PDB file of C-alpha atoms and ligand atoms in Angstrom:
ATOM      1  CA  UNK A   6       0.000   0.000   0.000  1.00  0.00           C
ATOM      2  CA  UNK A   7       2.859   2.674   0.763  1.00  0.00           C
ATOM      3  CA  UNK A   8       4.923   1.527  -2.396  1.00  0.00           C
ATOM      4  CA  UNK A   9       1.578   2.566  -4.550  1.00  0.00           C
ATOM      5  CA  UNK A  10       1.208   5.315  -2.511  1.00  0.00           C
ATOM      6  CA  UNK A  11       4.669   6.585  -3.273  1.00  0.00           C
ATOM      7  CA  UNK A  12       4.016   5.700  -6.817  1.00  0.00           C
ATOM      8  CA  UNK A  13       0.815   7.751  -7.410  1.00  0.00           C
ATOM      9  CA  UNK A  14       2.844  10.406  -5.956  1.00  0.00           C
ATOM     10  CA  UNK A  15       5.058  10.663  -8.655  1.00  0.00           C
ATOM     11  CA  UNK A  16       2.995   9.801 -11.127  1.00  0.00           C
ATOM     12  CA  UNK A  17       1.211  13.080 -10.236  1.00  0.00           C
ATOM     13  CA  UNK A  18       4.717  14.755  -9.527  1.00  0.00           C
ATOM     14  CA  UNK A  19       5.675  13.959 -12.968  1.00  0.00           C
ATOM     15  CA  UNK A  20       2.479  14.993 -14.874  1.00  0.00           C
ATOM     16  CA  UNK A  21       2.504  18.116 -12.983  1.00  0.00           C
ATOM     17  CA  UNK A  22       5.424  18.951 -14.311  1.00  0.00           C
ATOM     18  CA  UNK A  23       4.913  17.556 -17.848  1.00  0.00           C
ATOM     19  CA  UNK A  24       1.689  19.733 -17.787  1.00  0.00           C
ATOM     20  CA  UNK A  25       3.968  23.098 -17.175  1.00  0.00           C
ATOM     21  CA  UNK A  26       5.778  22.362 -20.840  1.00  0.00           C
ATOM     22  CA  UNK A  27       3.979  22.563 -23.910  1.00  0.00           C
ATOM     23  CA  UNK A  28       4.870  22.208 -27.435  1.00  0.00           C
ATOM     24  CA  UNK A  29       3.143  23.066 -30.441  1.00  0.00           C
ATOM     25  CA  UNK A  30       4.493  22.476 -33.984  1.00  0.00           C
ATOM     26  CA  UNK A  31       5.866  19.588 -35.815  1.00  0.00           C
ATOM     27  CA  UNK A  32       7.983  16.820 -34.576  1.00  0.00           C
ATOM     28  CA  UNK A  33       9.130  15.452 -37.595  1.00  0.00           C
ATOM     29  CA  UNK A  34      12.255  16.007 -40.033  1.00  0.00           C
ATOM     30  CA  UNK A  35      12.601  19.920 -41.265  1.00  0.00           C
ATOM     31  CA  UNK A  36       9.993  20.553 -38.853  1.00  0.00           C
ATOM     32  CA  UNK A  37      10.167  23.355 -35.550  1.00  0.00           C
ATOM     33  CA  UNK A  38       8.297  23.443 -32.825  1.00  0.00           C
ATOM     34  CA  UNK A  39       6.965  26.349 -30.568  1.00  0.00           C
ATOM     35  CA  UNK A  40       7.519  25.354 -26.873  1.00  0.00           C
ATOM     36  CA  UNK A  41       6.189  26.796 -23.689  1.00  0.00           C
ATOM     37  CA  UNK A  42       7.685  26.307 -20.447  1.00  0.00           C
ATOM     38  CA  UNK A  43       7.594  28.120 -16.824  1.00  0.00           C
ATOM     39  CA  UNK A  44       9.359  31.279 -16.703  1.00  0.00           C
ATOM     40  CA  UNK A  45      12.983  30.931 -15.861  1.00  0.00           C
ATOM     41  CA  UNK A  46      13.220  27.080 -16.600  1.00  0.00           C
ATOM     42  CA  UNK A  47      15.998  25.779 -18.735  1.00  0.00           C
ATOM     43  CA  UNK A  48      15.906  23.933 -21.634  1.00  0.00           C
ATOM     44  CA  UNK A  49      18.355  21.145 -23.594  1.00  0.00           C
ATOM     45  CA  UNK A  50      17.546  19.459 -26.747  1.00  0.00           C
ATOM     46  CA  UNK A  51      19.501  16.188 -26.757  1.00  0.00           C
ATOM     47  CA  UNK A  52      23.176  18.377 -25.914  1.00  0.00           C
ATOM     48  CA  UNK A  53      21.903  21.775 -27.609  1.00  0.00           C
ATOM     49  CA  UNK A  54      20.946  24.883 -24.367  1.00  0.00           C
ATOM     50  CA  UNK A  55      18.199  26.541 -25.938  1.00  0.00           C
ATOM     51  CA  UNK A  56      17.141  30.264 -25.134  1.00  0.00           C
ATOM     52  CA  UNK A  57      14.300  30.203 -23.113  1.00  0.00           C
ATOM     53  CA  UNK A  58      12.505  33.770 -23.282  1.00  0.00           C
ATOM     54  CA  UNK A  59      11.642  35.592 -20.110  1.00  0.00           C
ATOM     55  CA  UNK A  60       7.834  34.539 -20.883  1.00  0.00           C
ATOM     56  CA  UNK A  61       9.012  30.775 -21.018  1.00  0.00           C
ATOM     57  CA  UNK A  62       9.009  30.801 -24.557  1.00  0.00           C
ATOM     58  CA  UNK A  63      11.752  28.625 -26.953  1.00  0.00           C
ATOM     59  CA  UNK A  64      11.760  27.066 -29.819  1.00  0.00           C
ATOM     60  CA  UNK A  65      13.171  23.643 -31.644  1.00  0.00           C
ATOM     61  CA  UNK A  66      14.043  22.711 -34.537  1.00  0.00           C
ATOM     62  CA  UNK A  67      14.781  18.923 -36.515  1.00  0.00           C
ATOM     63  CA  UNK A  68      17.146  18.826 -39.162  1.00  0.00           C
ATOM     64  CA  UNK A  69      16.401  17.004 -42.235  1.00  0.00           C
ATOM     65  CA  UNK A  70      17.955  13.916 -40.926  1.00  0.00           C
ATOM     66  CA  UNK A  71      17.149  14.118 -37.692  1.00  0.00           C
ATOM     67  CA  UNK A  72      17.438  11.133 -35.490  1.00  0.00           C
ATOM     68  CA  UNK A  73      14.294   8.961 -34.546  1.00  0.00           C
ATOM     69  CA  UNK A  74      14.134  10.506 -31.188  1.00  0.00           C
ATOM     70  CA  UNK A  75      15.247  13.821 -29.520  1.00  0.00           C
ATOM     71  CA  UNK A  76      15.577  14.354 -25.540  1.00  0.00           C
ATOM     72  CA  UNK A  77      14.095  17.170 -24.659  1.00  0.00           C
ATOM     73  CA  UNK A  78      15.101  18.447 -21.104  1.00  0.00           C
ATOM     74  CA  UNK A  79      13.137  21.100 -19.055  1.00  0.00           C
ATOM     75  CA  UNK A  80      14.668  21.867 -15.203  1.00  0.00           C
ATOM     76  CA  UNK A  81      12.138  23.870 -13.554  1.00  0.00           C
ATOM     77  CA  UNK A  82      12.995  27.252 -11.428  1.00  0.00           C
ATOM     78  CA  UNK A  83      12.928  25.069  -8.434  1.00  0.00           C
ATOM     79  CA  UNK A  84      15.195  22.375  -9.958  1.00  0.00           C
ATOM     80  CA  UNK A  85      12.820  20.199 -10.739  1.00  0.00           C
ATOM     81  CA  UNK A  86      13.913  18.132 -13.987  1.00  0.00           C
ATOM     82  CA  UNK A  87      11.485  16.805 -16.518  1.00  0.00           C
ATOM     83  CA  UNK A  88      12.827  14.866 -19.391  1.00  0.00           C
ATOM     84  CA  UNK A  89      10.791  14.194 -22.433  1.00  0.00           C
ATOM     85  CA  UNK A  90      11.522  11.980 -25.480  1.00  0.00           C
ATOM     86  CA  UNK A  91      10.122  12.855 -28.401  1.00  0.00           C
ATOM     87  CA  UNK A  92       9.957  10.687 -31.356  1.00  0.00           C
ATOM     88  CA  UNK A  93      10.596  12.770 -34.834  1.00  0.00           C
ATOM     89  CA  UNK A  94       8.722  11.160 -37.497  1.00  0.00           C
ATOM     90  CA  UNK A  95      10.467  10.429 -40.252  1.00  0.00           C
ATOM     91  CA  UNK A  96      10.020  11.635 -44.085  1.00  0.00           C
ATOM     92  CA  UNK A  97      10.545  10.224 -47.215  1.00  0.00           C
ATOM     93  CA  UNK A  98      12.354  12.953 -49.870  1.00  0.00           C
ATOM     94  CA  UNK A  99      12.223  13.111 -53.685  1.00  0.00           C
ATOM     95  CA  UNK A 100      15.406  11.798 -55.494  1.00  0.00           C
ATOM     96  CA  UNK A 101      15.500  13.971 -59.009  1.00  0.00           C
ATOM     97  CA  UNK A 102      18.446  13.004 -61.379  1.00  0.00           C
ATOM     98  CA  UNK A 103      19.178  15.925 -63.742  1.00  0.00           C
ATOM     99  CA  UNK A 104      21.692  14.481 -66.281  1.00  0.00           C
ATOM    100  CA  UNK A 105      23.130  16.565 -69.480  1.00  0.00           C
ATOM    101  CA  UNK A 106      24.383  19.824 -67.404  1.00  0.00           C
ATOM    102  CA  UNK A 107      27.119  21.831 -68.881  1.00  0.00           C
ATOM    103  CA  UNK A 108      30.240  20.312 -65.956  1.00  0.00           C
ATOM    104  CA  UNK A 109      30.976  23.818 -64.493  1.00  0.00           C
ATOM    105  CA  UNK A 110      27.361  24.136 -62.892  1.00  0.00           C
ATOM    106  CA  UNK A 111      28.099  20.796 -61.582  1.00  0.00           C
ATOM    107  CA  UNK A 112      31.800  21.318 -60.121  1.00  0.00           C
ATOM    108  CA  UNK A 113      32.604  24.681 -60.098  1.00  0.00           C
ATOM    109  CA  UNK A 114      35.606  25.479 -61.517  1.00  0.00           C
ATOM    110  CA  UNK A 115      38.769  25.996 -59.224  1.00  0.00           C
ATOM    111  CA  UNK A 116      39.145  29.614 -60.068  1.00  0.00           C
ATOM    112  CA  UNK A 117      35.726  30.186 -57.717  1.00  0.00           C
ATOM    113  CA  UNK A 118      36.694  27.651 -54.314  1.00  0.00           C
ATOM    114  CA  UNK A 119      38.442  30.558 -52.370  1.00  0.00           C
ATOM    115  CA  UNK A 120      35.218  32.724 -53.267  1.00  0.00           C
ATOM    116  CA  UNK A 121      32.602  30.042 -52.076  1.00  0.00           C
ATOM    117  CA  UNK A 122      34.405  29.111 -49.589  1.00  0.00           C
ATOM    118  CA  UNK A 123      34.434  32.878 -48.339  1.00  0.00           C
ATOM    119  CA  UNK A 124      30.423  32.878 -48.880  1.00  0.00           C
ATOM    120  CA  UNK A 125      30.106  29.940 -47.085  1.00  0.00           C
ATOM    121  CA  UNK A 126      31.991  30.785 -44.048  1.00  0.00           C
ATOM    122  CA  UNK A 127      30.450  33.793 -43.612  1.00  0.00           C
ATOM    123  CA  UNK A 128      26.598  32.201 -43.762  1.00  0.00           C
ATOM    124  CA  UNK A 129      28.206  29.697 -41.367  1.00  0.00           C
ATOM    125  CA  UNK A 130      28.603  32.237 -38.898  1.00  0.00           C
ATOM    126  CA  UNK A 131      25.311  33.894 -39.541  1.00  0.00           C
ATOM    127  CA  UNK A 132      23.924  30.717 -38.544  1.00  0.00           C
ATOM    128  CA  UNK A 133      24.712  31.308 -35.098  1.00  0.00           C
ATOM    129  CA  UNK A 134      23.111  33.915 -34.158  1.00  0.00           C
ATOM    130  CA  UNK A 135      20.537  34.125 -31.263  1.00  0.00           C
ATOM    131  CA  UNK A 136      18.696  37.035 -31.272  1.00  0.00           C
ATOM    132  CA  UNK A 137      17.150  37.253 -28.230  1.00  0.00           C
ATOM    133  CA  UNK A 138      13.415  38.993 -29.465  1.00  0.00           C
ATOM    134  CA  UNK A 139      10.820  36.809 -30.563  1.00  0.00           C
ATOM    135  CA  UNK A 140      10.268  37.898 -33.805  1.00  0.00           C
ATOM    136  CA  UNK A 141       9.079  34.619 -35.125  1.00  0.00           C
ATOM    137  CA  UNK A 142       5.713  35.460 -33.630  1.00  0.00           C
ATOM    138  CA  UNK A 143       4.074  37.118 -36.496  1.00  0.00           C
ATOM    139  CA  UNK A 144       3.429  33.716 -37.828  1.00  0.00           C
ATOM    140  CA  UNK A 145       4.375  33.142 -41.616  1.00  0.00           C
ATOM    141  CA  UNK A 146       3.042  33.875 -44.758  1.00  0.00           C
ATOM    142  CA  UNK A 147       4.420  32.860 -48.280  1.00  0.00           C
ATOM    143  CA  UNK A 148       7.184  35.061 -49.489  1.00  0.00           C
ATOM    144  CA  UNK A 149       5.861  34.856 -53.248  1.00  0.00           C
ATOM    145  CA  UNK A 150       2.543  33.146 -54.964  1.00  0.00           C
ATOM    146  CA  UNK A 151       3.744  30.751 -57.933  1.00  0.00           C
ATOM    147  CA  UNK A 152       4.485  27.259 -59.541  1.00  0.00           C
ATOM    148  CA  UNK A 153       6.207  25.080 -56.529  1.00  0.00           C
ATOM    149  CA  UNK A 154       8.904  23.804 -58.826  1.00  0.00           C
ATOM    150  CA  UNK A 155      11.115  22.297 -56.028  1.00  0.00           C
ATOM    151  CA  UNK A 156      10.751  20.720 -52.401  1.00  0.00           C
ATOM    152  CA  UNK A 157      12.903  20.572 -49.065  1.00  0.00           C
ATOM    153  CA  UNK A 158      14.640  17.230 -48.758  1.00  0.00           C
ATOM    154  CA  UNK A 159      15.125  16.458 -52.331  1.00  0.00           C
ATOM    155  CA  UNK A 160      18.031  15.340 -53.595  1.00  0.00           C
ATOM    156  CA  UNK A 161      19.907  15.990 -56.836  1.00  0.00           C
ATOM    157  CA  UNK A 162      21.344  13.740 -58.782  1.00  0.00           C
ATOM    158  CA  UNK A 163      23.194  16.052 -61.406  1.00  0.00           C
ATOM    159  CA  UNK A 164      24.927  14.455 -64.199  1.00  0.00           C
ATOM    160  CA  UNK A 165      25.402  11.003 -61.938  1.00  0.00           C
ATOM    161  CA  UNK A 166      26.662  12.942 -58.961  1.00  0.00           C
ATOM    162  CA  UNK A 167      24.929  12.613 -55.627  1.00  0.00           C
ATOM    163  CA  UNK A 168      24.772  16.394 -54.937  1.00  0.00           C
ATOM    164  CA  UNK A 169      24.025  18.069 -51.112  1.00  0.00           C
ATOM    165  CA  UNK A 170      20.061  17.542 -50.698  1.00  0.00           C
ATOM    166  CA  UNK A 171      17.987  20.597 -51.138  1.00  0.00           C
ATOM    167  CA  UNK A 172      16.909  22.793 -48.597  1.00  0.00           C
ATOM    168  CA  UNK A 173      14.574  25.326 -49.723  1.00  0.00           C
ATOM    169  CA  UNK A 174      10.859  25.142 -51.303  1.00  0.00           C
ATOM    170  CA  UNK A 175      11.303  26.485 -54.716  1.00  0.00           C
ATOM    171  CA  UNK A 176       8.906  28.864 -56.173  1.00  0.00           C
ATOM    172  CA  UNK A 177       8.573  29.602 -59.582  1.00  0.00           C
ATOM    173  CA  UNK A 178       7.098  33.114 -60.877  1.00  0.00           C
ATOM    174  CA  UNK A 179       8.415  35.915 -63.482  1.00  0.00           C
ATOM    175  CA  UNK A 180      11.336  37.841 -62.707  1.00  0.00           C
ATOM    176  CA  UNK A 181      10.423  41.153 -60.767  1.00  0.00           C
ATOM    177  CA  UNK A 182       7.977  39.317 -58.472  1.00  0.00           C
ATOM    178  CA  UNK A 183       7.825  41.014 -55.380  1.00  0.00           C
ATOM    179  CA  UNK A 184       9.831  38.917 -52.149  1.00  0.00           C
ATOM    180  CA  UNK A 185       8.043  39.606 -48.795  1.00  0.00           C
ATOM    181  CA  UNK A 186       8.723  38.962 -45.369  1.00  0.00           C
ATOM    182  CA  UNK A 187       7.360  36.129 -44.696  1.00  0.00           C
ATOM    183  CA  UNK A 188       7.470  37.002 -40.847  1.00  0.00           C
ATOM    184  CA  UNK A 189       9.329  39.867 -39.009  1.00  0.00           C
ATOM    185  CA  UNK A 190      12.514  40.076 -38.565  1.00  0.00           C
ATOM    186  CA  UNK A 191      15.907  41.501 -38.605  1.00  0.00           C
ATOM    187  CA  UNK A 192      18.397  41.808 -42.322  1.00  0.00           C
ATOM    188  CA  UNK A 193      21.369  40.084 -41.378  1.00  0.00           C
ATOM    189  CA  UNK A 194      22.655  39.854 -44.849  1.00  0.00           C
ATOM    190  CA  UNK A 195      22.032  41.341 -48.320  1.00  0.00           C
ATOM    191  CA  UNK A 196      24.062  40.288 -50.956  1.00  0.00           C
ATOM    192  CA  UNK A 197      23.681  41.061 -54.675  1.00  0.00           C
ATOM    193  CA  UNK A 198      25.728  38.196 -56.062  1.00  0.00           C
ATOM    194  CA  UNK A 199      27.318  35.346 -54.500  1.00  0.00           C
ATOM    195  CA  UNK A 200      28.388  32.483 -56.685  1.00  0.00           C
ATOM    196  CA  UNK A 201      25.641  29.707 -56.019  1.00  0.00           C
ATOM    197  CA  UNK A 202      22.722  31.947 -54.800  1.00  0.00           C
ATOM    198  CA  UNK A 203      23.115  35.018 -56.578  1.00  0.00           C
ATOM    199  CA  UNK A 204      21.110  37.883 -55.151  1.00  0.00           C
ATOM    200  CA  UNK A 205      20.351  36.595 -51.538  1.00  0.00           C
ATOM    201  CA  UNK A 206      18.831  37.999 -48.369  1.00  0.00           C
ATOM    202  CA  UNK A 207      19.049  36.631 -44.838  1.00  0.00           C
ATOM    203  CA  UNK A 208      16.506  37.384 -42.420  1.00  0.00           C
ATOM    204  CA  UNK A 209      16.529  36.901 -38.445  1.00  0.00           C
ATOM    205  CA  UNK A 210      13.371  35.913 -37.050  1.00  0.00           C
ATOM    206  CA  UNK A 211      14.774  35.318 -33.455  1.00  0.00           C
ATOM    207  CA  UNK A 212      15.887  32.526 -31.073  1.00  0.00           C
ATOM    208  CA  UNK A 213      18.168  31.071 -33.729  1.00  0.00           C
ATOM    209  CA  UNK A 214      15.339  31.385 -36.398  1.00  0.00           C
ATOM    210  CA  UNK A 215      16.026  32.871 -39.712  1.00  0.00           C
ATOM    211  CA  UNK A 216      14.866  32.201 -43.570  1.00  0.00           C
ATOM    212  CA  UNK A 217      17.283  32.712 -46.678  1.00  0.00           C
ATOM    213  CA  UNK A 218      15.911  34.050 -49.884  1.00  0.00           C
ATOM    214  CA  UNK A 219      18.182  32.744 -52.782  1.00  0.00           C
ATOM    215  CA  UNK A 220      18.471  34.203 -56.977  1.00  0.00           C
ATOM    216  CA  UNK A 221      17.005  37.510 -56.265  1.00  0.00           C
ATOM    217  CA  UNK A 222      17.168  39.992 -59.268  1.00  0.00           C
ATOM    218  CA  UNK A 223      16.882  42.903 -57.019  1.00  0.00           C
ATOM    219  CA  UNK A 224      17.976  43.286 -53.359  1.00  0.00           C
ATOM    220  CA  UNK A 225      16.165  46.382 -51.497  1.00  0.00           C
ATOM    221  CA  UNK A 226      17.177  45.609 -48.107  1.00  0.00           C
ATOM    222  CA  UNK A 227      20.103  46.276 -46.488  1.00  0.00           C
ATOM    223  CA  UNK A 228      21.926  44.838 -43.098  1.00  0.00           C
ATOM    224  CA  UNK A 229      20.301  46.190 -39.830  1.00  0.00           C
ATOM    225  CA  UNK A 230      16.793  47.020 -41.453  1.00  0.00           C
ATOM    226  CA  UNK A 231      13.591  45.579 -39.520  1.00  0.00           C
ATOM    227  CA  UNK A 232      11.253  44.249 -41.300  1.00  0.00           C
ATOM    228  CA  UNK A 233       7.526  43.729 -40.751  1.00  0.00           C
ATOM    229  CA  UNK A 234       5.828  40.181 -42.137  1.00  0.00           C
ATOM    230  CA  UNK A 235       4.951  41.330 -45.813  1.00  0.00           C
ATOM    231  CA  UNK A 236       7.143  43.780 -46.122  1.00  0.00           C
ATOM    232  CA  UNK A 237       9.242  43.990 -49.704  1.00  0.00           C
ATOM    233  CA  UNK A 238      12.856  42.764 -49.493  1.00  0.00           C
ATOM    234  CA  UNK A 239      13.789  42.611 -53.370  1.00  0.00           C
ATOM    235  CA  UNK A 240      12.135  41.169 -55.912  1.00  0.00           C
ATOM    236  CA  UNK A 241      12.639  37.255 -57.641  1.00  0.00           C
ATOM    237  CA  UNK A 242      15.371  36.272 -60.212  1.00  0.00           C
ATOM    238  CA  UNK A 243      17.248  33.446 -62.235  1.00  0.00           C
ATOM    239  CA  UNK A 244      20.807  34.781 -60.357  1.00  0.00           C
ATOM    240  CA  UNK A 245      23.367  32.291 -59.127  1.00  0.00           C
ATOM    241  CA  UNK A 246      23.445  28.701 -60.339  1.00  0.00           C
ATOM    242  CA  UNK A 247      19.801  28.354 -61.370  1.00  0.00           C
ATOM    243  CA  UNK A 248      18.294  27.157 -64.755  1.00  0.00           C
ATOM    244  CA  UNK A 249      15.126  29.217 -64.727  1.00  0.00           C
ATOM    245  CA  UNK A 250      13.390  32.029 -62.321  1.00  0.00           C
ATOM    246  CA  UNK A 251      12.413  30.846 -59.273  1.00  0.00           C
ATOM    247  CA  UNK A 252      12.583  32.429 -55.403  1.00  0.00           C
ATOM    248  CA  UNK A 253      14.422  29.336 -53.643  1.00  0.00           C
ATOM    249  CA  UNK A 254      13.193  29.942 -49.561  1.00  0.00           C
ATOM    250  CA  UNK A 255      15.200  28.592 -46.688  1.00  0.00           C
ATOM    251  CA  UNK A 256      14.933  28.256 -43.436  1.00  0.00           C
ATOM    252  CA  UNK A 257      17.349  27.431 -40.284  1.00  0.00           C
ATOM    253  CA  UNK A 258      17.099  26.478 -36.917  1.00  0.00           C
ATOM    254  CA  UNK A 259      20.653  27.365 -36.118  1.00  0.00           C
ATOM    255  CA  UNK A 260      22.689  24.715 -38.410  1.00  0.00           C
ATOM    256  CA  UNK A 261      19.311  22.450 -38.295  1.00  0.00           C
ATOM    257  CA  UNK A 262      17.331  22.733 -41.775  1.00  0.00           C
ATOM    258  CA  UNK A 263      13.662  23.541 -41.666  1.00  0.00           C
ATOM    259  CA  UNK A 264      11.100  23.001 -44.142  1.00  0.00           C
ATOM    260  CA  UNK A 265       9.464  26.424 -44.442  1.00  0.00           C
ATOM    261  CA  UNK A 266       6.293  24.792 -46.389  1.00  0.00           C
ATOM    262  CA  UNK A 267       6.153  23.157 -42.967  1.00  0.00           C
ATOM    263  CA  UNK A 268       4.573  26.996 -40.989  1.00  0.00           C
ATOM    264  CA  UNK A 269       2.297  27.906 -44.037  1.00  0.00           C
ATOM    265  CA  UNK A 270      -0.745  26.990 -45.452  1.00  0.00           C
ATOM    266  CA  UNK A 271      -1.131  25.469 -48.985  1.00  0.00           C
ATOM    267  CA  UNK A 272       0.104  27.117 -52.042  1.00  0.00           C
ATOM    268  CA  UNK A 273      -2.866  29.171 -53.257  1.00  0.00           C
ATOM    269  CA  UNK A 274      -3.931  27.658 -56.756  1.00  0.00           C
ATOM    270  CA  UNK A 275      -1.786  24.502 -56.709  1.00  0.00           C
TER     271      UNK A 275
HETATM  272 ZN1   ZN B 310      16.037  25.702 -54.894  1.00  0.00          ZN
END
């Protein structure tokens, strides 16, 4: 009788403090979730400290190939530790092979490594940024109406070579389109031409949250400006390595890949 006794008791120790942590999103692959915990709790995804706004608010994000399961870990003002695991559903991903391409879209040639390796590193560091103001709140809208010509996940095959999988939902309109926020946030770069994205624009929506707008014709932004969801940031183009118009949208999580079709409704018309 006491050894159910002490059992019910933390049974009801437990869900009381599984009932202080919500999440809301999507657990899966390229998906991010919008978590809710007591204010001044701490929070670890598997080894990852994630900022935990004064509100209790954080977020989380699962790379493409995320493992099966994460461990989410919430301690509590008063110490009190609750670990969750939470199983990330899996996704299957398009394979496209696109064969015939003249060789220097496929390799680029070795007068350009020291440039993309430049571009690279300095995206790299963007990446970790943590911006401490919730901008990500405004919810998301599409960035551009058009064809979706291209998925997250996929991966290219080009001329028999297995290329890095795709990261972006592709959207395919005329050049000049208009590029909108798709939520708030901060311009933390604004390039008009690097080598495999052309015109590009980075925006910070907070907590380690930003999209990446890839092949603009026009850039209109510059670093430091604050955007409002639908605001214009430039308008859509065929720049960079691309074989026809399209506005190529990306989102991170930090280094973690997320599906941006994921925290929008459908494509209108498709
Ligand atoms: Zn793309």
């Amino acid at each position: 009788m006491r050894a159910l006794l002490v059992v019910l008791t933390l049974l009801a120790t437990l869900s009381s403090a599984e009932a202080a942590t919500s999440l809301e999103g999507n657990i899966t692959q390229g998906g991010l979730v919008i978590g809710q915990t007591d204010p001044g709790a701490s929070v670890t995804l598997d080894e990852r400290v994630v900022r935990v706004g004064p509100d209790g608010l954080f977020i989380l994000g699962f790379h493409r190939d995320a493992a099966a399961t994460a461990t989410l870990t919430v301690t509590a003002p008063n110490g009190t530790v609750e670990q969750r695991t939470l199983e990330v559903a899996p996704r299957t991903y398009d394979i496209q092979r696109i064969d015939g391409l003249p060789p220097r879209m496929v390799t680029p040639p070795p007068e350009v490594l020291e440039r993309i390796r430049r571009e690279n590193a300095q995206i790299a560091a963007l990446r970790k940024i943590d911006q401490p103001e919730p901008l990500f709140r405004s919810g998301f809208i599409w960035p551009a109406i058009g064809r979706i010509s291209g998925v997250y996940g996929s991966q290219r095959i080009l001329n028999g070579e297995a290329k890095q999988p795709h990261y972006g939902v592709d959207i395919a309109a005329p050049v000049g389109t208009p590029i909108k926020a798709p939520a708030d946030g901060t311009v933390v770069l604004a390039e008009a031409d690097l080598y495999y994205t052309g015109g590009t624009v980075i925006l910070d929506h907070g907590y380690g949250l930003s999209s990446a707008f890839l092949h603009m014709s026009a850039v209109s932004v510059k670093v430091g400006d604050r955007l409002r969801q639908g605001d214009v940031l430039g308008a859509l183009g065929a720049t960079g390595r691309v074989t026809g118009p399209h506005l190529d949208w990306r989102m991170n999580w930090f280094e973690s890949r997320i599906d941006p079709q994921l925290l929008v409704p459908p494509m209108p018309g498709q």
